[in-house]
Coordinates of C-alpha atoms and ligand atoms in Angstrom, one line a residue:
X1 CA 58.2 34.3 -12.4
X2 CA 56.1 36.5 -9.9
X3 CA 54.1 35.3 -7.6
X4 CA 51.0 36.7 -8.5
X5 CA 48.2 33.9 -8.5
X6 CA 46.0 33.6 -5.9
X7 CA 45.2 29.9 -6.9
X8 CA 46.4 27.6 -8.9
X9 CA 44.3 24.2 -11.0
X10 CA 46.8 21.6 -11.9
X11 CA 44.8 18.8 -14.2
X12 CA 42.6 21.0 -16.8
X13 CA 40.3 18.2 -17.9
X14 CA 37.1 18.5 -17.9
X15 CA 36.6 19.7 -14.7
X16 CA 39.3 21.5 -13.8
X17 CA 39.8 23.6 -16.6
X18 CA 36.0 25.0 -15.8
X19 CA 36.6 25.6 -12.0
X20 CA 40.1 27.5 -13.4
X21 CA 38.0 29.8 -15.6
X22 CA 35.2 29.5 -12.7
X23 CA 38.2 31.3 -10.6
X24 CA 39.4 33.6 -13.3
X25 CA 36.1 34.9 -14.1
X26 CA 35.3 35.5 -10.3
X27 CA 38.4 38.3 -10.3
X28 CA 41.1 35.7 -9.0
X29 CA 44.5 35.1 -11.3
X30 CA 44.8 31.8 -12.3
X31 CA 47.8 29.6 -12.5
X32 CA 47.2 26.8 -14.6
X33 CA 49.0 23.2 -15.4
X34 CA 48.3 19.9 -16.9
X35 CA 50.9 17.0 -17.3
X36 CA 50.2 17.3 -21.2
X37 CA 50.8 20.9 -22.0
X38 CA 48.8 20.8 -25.1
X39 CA 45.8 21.4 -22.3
X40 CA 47.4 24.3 -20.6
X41 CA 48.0 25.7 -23.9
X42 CA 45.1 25.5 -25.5
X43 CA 42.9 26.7 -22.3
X44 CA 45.0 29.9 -22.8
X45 CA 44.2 30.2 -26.4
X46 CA 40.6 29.1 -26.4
X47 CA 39.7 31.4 -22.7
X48 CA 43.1 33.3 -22.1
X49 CA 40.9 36.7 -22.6
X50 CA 38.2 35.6 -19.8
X51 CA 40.4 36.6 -16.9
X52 CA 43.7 37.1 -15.2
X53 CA 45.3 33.3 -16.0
X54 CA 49.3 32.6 -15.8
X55 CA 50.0 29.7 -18.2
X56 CA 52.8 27.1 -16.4
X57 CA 54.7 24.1 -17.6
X58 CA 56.8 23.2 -15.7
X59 CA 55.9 22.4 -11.8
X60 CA 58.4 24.5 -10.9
X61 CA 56.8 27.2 -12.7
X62 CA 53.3 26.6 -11.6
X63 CA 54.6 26.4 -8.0
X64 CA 56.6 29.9 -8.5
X65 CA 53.0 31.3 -10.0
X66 CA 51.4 30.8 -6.6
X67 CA 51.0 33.6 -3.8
X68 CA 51.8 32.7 -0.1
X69 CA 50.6 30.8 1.5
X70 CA 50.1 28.8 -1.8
X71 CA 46.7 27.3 -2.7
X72 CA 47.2 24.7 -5.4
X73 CA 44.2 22.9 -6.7
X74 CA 44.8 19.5 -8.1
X75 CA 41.6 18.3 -10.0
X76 CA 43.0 14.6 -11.5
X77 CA 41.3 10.4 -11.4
X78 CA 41.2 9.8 -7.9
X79 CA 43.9 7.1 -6.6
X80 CA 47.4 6.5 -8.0
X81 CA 47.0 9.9 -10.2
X82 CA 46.2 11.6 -7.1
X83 CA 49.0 10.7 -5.2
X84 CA 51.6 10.9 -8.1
X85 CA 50.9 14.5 -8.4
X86 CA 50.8 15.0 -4.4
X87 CA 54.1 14.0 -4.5
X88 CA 55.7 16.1 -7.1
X89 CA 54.2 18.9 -5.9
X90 CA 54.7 18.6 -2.1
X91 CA 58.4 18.2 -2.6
X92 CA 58.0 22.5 -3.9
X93 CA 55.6 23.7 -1.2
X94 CA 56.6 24.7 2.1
X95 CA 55.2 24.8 5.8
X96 CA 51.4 26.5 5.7
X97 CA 50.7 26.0 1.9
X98 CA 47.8 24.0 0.6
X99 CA 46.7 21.2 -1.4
X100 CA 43.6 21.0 -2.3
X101 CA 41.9 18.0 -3.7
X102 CA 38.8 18.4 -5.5
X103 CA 38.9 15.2 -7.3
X104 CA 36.1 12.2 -6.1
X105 CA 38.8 10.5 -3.8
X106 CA 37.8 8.1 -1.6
X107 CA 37.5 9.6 2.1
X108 CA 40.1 6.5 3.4
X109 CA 42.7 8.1 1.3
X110 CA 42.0 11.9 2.2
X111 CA 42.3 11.2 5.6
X112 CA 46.0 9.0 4.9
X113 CA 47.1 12.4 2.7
X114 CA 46.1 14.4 4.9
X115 CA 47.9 13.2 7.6
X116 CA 51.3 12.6 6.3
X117 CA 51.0 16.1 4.4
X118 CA 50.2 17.5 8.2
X119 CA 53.8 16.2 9.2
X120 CA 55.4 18.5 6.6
X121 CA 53.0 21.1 7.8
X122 CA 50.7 21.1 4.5
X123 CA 47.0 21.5 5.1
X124 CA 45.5 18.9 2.8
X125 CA 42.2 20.0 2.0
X126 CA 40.3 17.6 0.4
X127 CA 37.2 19.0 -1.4
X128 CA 34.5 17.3 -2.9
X129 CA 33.0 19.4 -6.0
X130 CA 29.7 18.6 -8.2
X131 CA 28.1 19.9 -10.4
X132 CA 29.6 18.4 -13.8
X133 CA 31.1 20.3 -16.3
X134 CA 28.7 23.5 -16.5
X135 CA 28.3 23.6 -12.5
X136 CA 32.0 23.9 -12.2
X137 CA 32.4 26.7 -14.4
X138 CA 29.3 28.6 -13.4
X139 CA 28.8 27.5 -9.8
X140 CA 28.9 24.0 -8.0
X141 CA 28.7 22.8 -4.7
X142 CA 31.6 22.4 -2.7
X143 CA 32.1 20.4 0.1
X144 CA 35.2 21.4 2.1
X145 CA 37.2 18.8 4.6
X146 CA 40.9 19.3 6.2
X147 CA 41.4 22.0 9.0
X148 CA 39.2 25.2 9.8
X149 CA 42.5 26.9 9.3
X150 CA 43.1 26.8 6.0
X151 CA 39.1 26.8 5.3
X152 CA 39.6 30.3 6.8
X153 CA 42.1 31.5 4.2
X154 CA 40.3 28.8 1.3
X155 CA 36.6 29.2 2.3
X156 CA 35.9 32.7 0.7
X157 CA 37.1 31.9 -2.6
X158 CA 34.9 28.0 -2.5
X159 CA 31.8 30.2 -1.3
X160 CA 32.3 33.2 -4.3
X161 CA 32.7 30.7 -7.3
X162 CA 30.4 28.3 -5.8
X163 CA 26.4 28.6 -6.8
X164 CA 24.2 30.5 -4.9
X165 CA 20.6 29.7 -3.6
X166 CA 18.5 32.4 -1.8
X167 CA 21.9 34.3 -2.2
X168 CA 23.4 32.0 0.3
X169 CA 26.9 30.2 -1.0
X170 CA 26.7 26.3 -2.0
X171 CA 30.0 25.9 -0.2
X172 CA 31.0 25.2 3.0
X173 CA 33.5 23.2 5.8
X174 CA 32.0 19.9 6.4
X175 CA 34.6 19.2 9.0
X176 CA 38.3 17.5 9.0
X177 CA 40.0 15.6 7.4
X178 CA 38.2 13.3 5.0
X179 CA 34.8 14.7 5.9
X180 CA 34.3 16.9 2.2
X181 CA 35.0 13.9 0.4
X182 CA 32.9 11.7 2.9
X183 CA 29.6 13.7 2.3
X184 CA 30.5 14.0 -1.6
X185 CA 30.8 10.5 -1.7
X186 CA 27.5 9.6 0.2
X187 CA 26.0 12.7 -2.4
X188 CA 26.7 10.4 -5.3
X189 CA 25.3 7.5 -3.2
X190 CA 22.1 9.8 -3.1
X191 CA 22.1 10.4 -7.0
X192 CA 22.4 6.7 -7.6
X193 CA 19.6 6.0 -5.7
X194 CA 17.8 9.0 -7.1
X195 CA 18.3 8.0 -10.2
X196 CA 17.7 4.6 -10.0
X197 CA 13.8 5.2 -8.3
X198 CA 13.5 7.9 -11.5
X199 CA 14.3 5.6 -14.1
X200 CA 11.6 2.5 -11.8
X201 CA 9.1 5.4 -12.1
X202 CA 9.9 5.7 -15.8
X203 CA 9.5 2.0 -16.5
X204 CA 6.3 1.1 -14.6
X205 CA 4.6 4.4 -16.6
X206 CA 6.0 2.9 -19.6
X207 CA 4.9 -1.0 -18.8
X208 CA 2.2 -0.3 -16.5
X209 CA 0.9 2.4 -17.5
X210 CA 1.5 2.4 -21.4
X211 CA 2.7 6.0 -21.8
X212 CA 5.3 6.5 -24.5
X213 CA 8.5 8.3 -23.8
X214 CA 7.6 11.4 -25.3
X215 CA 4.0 11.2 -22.6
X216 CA 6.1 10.2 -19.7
X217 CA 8.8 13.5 -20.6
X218 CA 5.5 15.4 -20.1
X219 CA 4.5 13.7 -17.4
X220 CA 7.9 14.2 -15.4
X221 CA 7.7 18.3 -16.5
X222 CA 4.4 18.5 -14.4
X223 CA 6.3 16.6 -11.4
X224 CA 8.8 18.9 -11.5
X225 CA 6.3 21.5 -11.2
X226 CA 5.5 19.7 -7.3
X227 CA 7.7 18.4 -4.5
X228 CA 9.9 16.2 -7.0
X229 CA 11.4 19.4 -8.5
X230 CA 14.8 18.6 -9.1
X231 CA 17.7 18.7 -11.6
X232 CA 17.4 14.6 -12.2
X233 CA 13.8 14.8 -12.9
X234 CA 14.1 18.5 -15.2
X235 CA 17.0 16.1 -17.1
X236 CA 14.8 13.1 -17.4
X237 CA 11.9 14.7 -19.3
X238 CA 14.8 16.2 -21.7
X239 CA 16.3 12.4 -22.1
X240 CA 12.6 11.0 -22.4
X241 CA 11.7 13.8 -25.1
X242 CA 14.6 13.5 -27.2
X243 CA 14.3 11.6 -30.8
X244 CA 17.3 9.5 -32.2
X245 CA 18.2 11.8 -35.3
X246 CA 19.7 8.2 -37.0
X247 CA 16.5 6.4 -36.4
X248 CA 14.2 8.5 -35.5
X249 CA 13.1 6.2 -32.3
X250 CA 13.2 7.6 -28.8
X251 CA 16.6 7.8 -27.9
X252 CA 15.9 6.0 -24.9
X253 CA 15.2 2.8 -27.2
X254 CA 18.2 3.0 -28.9
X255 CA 20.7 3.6 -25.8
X256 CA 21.5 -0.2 -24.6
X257 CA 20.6 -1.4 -21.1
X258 CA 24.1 -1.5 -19.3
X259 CA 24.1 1.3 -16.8
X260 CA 28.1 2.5 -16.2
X261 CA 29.7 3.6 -13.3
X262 CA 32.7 4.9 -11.9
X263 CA 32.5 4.1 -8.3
X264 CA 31.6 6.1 -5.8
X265 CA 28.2 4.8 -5.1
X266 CA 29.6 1.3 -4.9
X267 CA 32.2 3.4 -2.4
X268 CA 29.1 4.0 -0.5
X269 CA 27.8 0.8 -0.3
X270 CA 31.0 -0.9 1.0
X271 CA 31.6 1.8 3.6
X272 CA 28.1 1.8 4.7
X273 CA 28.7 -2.1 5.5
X274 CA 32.0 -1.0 7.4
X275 CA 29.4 1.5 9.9
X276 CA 26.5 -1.1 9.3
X277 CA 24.4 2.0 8.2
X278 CA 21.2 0.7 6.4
X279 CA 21.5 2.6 3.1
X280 CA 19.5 0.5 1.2
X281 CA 17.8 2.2 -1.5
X282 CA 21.5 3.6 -2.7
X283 CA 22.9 -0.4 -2.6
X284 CA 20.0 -1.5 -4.6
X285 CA 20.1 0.8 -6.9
X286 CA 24.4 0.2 -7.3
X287 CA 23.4 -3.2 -7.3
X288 CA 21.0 -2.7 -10.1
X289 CA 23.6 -0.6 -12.0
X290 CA 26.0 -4.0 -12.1
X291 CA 23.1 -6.6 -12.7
X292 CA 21.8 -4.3 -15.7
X293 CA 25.8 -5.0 -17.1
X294 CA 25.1 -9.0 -16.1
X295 CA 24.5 -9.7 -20.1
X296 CA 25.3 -13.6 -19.4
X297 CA 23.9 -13.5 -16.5
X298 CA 20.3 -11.7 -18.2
X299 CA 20.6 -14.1 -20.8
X300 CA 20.4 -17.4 -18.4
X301 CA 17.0 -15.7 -17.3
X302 CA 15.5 -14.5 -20.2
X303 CA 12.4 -16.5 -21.1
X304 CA 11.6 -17.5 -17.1
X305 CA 7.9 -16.8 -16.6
X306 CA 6.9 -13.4 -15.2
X307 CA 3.9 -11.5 -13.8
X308 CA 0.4 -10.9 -16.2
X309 CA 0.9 -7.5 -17.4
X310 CA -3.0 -6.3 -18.0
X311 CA -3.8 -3.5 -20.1
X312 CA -4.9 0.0 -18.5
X313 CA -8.0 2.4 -19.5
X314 CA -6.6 5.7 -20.0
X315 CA -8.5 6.6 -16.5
X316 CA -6.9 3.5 -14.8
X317 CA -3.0 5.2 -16.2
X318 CA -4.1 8.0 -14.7
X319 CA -4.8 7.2 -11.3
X320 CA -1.3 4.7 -11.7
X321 CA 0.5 8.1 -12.6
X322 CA -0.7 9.7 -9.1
X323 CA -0.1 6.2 -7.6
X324 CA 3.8 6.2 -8.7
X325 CA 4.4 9.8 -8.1
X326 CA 3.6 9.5 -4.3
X327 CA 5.8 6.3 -4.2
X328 CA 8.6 8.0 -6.3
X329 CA 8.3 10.7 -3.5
X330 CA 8.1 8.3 -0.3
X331 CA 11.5 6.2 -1.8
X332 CA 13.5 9.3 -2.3
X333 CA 12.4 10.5 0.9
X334 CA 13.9 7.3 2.4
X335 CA 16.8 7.1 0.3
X336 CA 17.8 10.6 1.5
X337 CA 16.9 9.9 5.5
X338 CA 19.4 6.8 4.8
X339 CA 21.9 9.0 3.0
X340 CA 21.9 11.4 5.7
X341 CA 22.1 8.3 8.6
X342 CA 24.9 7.4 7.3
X343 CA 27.0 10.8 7.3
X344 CA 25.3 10.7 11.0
X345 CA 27.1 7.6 11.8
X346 CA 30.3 8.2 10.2
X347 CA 30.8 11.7 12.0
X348 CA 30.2 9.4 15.1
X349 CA 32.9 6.8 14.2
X350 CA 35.4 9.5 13.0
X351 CA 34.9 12.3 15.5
X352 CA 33.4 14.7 13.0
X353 CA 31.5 17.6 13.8
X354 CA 28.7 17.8 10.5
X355 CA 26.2 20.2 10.6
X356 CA 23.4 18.0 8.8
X357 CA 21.8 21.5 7.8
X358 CA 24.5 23.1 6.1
X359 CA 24.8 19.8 4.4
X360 CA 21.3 19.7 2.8
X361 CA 21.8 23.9 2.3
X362 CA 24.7 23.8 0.1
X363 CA 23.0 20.7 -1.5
X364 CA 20.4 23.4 -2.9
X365 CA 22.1 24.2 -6.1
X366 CA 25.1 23.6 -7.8
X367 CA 25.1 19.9 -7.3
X368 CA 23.5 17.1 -9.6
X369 CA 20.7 16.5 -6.8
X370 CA 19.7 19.4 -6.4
X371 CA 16.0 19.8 -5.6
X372 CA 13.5 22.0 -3.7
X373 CA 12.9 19.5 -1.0
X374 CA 16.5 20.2 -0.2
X375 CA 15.5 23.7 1.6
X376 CA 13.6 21.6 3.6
X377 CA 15.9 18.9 4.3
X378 CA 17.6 21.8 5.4
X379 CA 15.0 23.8 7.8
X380 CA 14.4 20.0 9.0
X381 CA 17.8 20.0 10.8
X382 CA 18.0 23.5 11.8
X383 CA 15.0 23.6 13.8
X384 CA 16.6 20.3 15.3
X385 CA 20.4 19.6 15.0
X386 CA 19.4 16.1 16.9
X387 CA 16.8 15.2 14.6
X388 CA 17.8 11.2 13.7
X389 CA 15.7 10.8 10.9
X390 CA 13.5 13.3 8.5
X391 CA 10.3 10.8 9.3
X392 CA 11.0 12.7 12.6
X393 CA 9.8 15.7 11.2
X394 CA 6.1 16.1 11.3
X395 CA 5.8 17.7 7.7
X396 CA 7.8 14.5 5.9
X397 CA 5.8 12.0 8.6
X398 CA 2.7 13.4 7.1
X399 CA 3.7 13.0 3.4
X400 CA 4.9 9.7 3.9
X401 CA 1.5 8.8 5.9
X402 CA -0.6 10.3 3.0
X403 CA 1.8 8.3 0.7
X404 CA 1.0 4.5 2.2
X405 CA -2.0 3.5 -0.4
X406 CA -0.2 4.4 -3.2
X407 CA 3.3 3.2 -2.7
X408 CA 2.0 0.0 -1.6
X409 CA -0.2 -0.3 -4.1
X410 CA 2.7 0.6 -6.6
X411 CA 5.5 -1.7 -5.0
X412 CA 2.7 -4.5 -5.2
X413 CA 1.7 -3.4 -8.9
X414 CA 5.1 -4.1 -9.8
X415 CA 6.0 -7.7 -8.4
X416 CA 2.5 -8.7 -9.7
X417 CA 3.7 -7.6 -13.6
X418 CA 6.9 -9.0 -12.9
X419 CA 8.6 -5.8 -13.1
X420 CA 11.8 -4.9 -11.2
X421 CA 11.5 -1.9 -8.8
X422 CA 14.9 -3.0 -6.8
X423 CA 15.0 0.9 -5.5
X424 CA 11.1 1.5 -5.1
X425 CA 10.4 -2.1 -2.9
X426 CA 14.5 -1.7 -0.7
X427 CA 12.9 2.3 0.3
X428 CA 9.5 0.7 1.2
X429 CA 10.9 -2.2 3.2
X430 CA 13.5 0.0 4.9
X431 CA 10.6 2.0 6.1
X432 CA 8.7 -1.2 7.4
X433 CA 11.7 -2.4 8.8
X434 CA 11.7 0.7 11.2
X435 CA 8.6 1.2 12.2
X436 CA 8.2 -2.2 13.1
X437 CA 7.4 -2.8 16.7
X438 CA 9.5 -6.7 16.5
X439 CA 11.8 -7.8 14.4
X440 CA 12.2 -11.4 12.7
X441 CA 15.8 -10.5 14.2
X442 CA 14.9 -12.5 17.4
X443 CA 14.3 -15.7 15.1
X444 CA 17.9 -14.8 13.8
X445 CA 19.8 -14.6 17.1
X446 CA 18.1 -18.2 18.0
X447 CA 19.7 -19.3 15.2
X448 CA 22.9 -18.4 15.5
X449 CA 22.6 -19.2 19.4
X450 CA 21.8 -23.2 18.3
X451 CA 24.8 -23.5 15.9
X452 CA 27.6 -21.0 17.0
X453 CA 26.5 -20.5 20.3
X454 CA 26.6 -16.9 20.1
X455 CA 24.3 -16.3 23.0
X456 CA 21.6 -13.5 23.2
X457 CA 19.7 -10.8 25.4
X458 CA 16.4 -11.4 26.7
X459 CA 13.3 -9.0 26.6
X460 CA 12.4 -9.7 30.2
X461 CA 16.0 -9.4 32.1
X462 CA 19.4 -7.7 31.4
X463 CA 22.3 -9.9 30.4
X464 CA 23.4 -12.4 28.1
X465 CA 22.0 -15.9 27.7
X466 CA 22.8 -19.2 25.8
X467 CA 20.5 -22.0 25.4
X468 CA 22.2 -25.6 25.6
X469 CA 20.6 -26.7 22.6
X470 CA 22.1 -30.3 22.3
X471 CA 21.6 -31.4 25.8
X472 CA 17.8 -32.6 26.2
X473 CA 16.1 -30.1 29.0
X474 CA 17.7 -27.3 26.9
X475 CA 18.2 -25.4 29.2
X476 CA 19.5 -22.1 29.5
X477 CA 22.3 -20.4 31.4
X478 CA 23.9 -16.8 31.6
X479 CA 26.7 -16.4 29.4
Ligands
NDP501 N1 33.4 14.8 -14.8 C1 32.6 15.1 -13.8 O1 31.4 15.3 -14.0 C2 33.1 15.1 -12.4 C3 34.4 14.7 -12.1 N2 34.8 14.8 -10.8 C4 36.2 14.4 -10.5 O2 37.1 15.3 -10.9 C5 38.4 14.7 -11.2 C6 38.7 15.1 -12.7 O3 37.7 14.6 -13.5 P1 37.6 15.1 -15.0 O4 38.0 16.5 -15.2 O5 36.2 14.7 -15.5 O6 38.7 14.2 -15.7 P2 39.3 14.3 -17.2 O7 39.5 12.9 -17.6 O8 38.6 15.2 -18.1 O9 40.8 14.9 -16.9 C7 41.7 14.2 -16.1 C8 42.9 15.1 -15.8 O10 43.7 14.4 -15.0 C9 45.1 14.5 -15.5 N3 45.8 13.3 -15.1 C10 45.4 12.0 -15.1 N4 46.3 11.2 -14.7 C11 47.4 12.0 -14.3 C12 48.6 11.7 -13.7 N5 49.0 10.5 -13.4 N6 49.4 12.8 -13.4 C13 49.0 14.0 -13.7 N7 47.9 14.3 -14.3 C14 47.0 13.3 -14.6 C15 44.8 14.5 -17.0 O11 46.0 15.1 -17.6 P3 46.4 14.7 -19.1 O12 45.8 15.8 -19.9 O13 47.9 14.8 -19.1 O14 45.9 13.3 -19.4 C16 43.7 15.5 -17.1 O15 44.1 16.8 -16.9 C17 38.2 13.2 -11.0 O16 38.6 12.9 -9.8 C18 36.6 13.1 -11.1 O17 36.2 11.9 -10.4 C19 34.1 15.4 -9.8 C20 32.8 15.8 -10.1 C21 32.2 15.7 -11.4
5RP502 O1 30.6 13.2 -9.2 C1 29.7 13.4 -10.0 C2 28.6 14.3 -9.7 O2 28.7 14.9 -8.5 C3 29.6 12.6 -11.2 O3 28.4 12.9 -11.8 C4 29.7 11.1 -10.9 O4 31.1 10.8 -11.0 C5 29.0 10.2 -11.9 O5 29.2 9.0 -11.4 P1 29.0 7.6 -12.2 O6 29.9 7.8 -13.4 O7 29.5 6.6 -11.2 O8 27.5 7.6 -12.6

């Protein structure tokens, strides 16, 4: 077989057969392979005519396909399937090929690839892709780790079949190693938590409110108009507006009340514990995904008293509506800021070098939170690459200052009707947390001083104290 294709896709599943044709269509030939070769086969018969692709089925074959240095794609479930096909394949490549990984792996286990693959001098170059099924075959955005070596030889073709905003490419190295998969990982964090204060925003027009589904699709159209323009909220009024053809019920009523997931926001969470990053909107709203699933758990509750639930002139709804849109704005606001802390801290504990702009740039389009607020997320870091938090930024300080009356007021609405806004109240708190000027934290480290002696600092003098708490003057010494 000649070597003819510029890139290969091994794993034509959903994804991966779209970011093959994505390739094809953009002028590159194609090898493509899937462990059942029904797939391979019938991507050739259904879009063989859409570009240059060479059908493989063997690895062999499919290795054979590939120009040097070879560029071989794998797009499979993350974990054991990831590293089953690694090993087949790197056993054909040689020195200054690459693998690239554009599954959702977990960082942890890009970083171990990529290092034994480094000994037999592969560049592993894991690659964190989003978008869904349509954004991979007509544009995602791509989030590049492993070396800037083989992003100079992989970049180009990432930033031509990638999405474009302003005409600048939704792709782009996020730095070494497991870095790509790091920041698609805390992405997915992001759209959990987006998500999650969507659907709180949904339910408190719904309860509050009163609005039916098909009036709350309306009312999220005219929001996406605004500052919440975004794919997640375009989506939303198309979910809200759609009418169960069997029942002819909002399809909303009809879909049960056990959100699924496959992992990578409670990935998030746990690795956010591991760098003690606040990311608290994105936890609650993982850990509302799982108590939504809790049926026996639901069931032991049901019945237990709740709030008073008033009804709402059509004037009172209104002003709600304004109310919820400014705290739906102020959480995601928050839930970004923590989203983008925590790719802050883990280039700190892993030595990478993140440009928080590009992140937020090739965020624009492509990927499934894409939103206009990115572009300022964006000019947010570039006019300071030191910036620690977007409340730092005088434009988001203001919004979230004209915001206070409203979220409050909404947080507050909710726990008085005894509805859950887990994502809406963690944003708000995280936000009074910071701008506290003390901390019941003091109260927390006299505690654990009195039964584990675990000692403390002082406000008035440097070091480290313990009180003697059992002995009766109590009194203190330097630890
Ligand atoms: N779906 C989505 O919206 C997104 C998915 N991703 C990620 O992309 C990757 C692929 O997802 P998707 O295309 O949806 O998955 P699919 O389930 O559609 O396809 C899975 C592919 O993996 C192959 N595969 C599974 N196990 C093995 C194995 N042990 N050895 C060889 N091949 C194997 C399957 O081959 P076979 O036909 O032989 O079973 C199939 O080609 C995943 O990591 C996913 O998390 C990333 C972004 C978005
Ligand atoms: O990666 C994605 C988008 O970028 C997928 O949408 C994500 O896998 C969906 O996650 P979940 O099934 O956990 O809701």
């Amino acid at each position: 077989m000649n070597a003819t294709a510029a890139i290969g896709v091994t794993g034509l599943g959903v994804m991966g057969r779209n970011l093959a044709r994505n390739f094809a269509r953009n002028g590159y030939t194609v090898a493509v392979h899937n462990r059942t070769v029904g797939r391979t086969r019938a991507l050739m018969e259904v879009y063989g005519d859409e570009g240059a692709f060479v059908p493989a089925e063997t690895a062999e074959e499919f290795v054979a396909a590939l120009e040097r240095p070879r560029r071989l794609m794998i797009m499979v479930q993350a974990g054991a399937a990831t590293d089953s096909v690694i090993e087949e394949f790197a056993a054909l490549l040689e020195p200054g090929d690459m693998i690239i990984d554009g599954g959702n792996a977990h960082f942890a286990d890009t970083r171990r690839r990529e290092a034994a693959l480094r000994e037999l001098g592969i560049h592993f170059v894991g690659t964190g892709v989003s978008g869904g099924e349509e954004g991979a075959l007509e544009g995602p955005s791509i989030m590049v780790g492993g070396s800037a070596e083989s992003y100079a030889v992989l970049g180009s073709m990432f930033e031509r079949i990638s999405a474009k905003v302003d005409g600048e490419p939704c792709a782009a190295h996020i730095g070494s190693d497991g870095a790509g998969h790091f920041v698609k990982m805390v992405h997915n964090g992001i759209e959990y938590a987006d998500m999650q204060l969507i659907a709180e925003a949904y339910d408190l027009l719904r309860q509050v409110g009163g609005y039916t589904p098909h009036e709350i699709a309306d009312v999220f159209r005219r929001w996406n108009q605004g500052r919440l323009g975004s794919y997640l909220v375009e989506i939303t009024a198309e979910v809200l507006a759609h009418t169960d053809a069997d029942t002819g019920a909002p399809f909303v009523d009809v879909v049960q009340d056990a959100a699924g997931q496959k992992g990578t926001g409670r990935w998030t969470v746990q690795t956010a514990l591991d760098l003690a990053s606040p990311v608290t909107a994105i936890a609650q709203a993982t850990f509302a995904r799982a108590a939504s699933g809790q049926r026996d758990l639901r069931a032991a509750y049901a019945g237990l008293p709740g709030g008073t639930r008033p009804q709402l002139s059509r004037t009172e709804a209104e002003r709600f509506t304004s109310q919820v849109e400014h705290a739906l704005y102020a959480s995601k606001v928050i839930a970004y800021d923590q989203g983008w802390k925590m790719i802050q801290d883990a280039a700190a504990e892993y030595g990478w070098k993140i440009d928080l702009g590009t992140v937020a740039r090739i965020w624009r389009g492509g990927c499934i939170i894409r939103a206009s607020f990115l572009d300022r997320i964006r000019a947010a870091y570039a006019a300071d690459h030191e910036l620690v938090s977007l409340l730092g930024e005088m434009e988001f300080a203001m919004e979230i200052t004209d915001a206070q009356v409203p979220w409050r007021e909404t947080v507050a609405s909710a726990a008085r009707r005894g509805i859950p806004v887990p994502a809406f109240s963690a944003a708000l708190a995280h936000y009074d947390t910071l701008r506290a000027d003390r901390l019941p934290a003091a109260l927390l480290q006299g505690q654990r001083d009195y039964f584990g002696a675990h000692t403390y600092r002082r406000t008035d003098r440097e070091g480290t104290f313990h009180t003697h708490w059992g002995a009766a003057d109590r009194a203190e010494t330097s630890a």
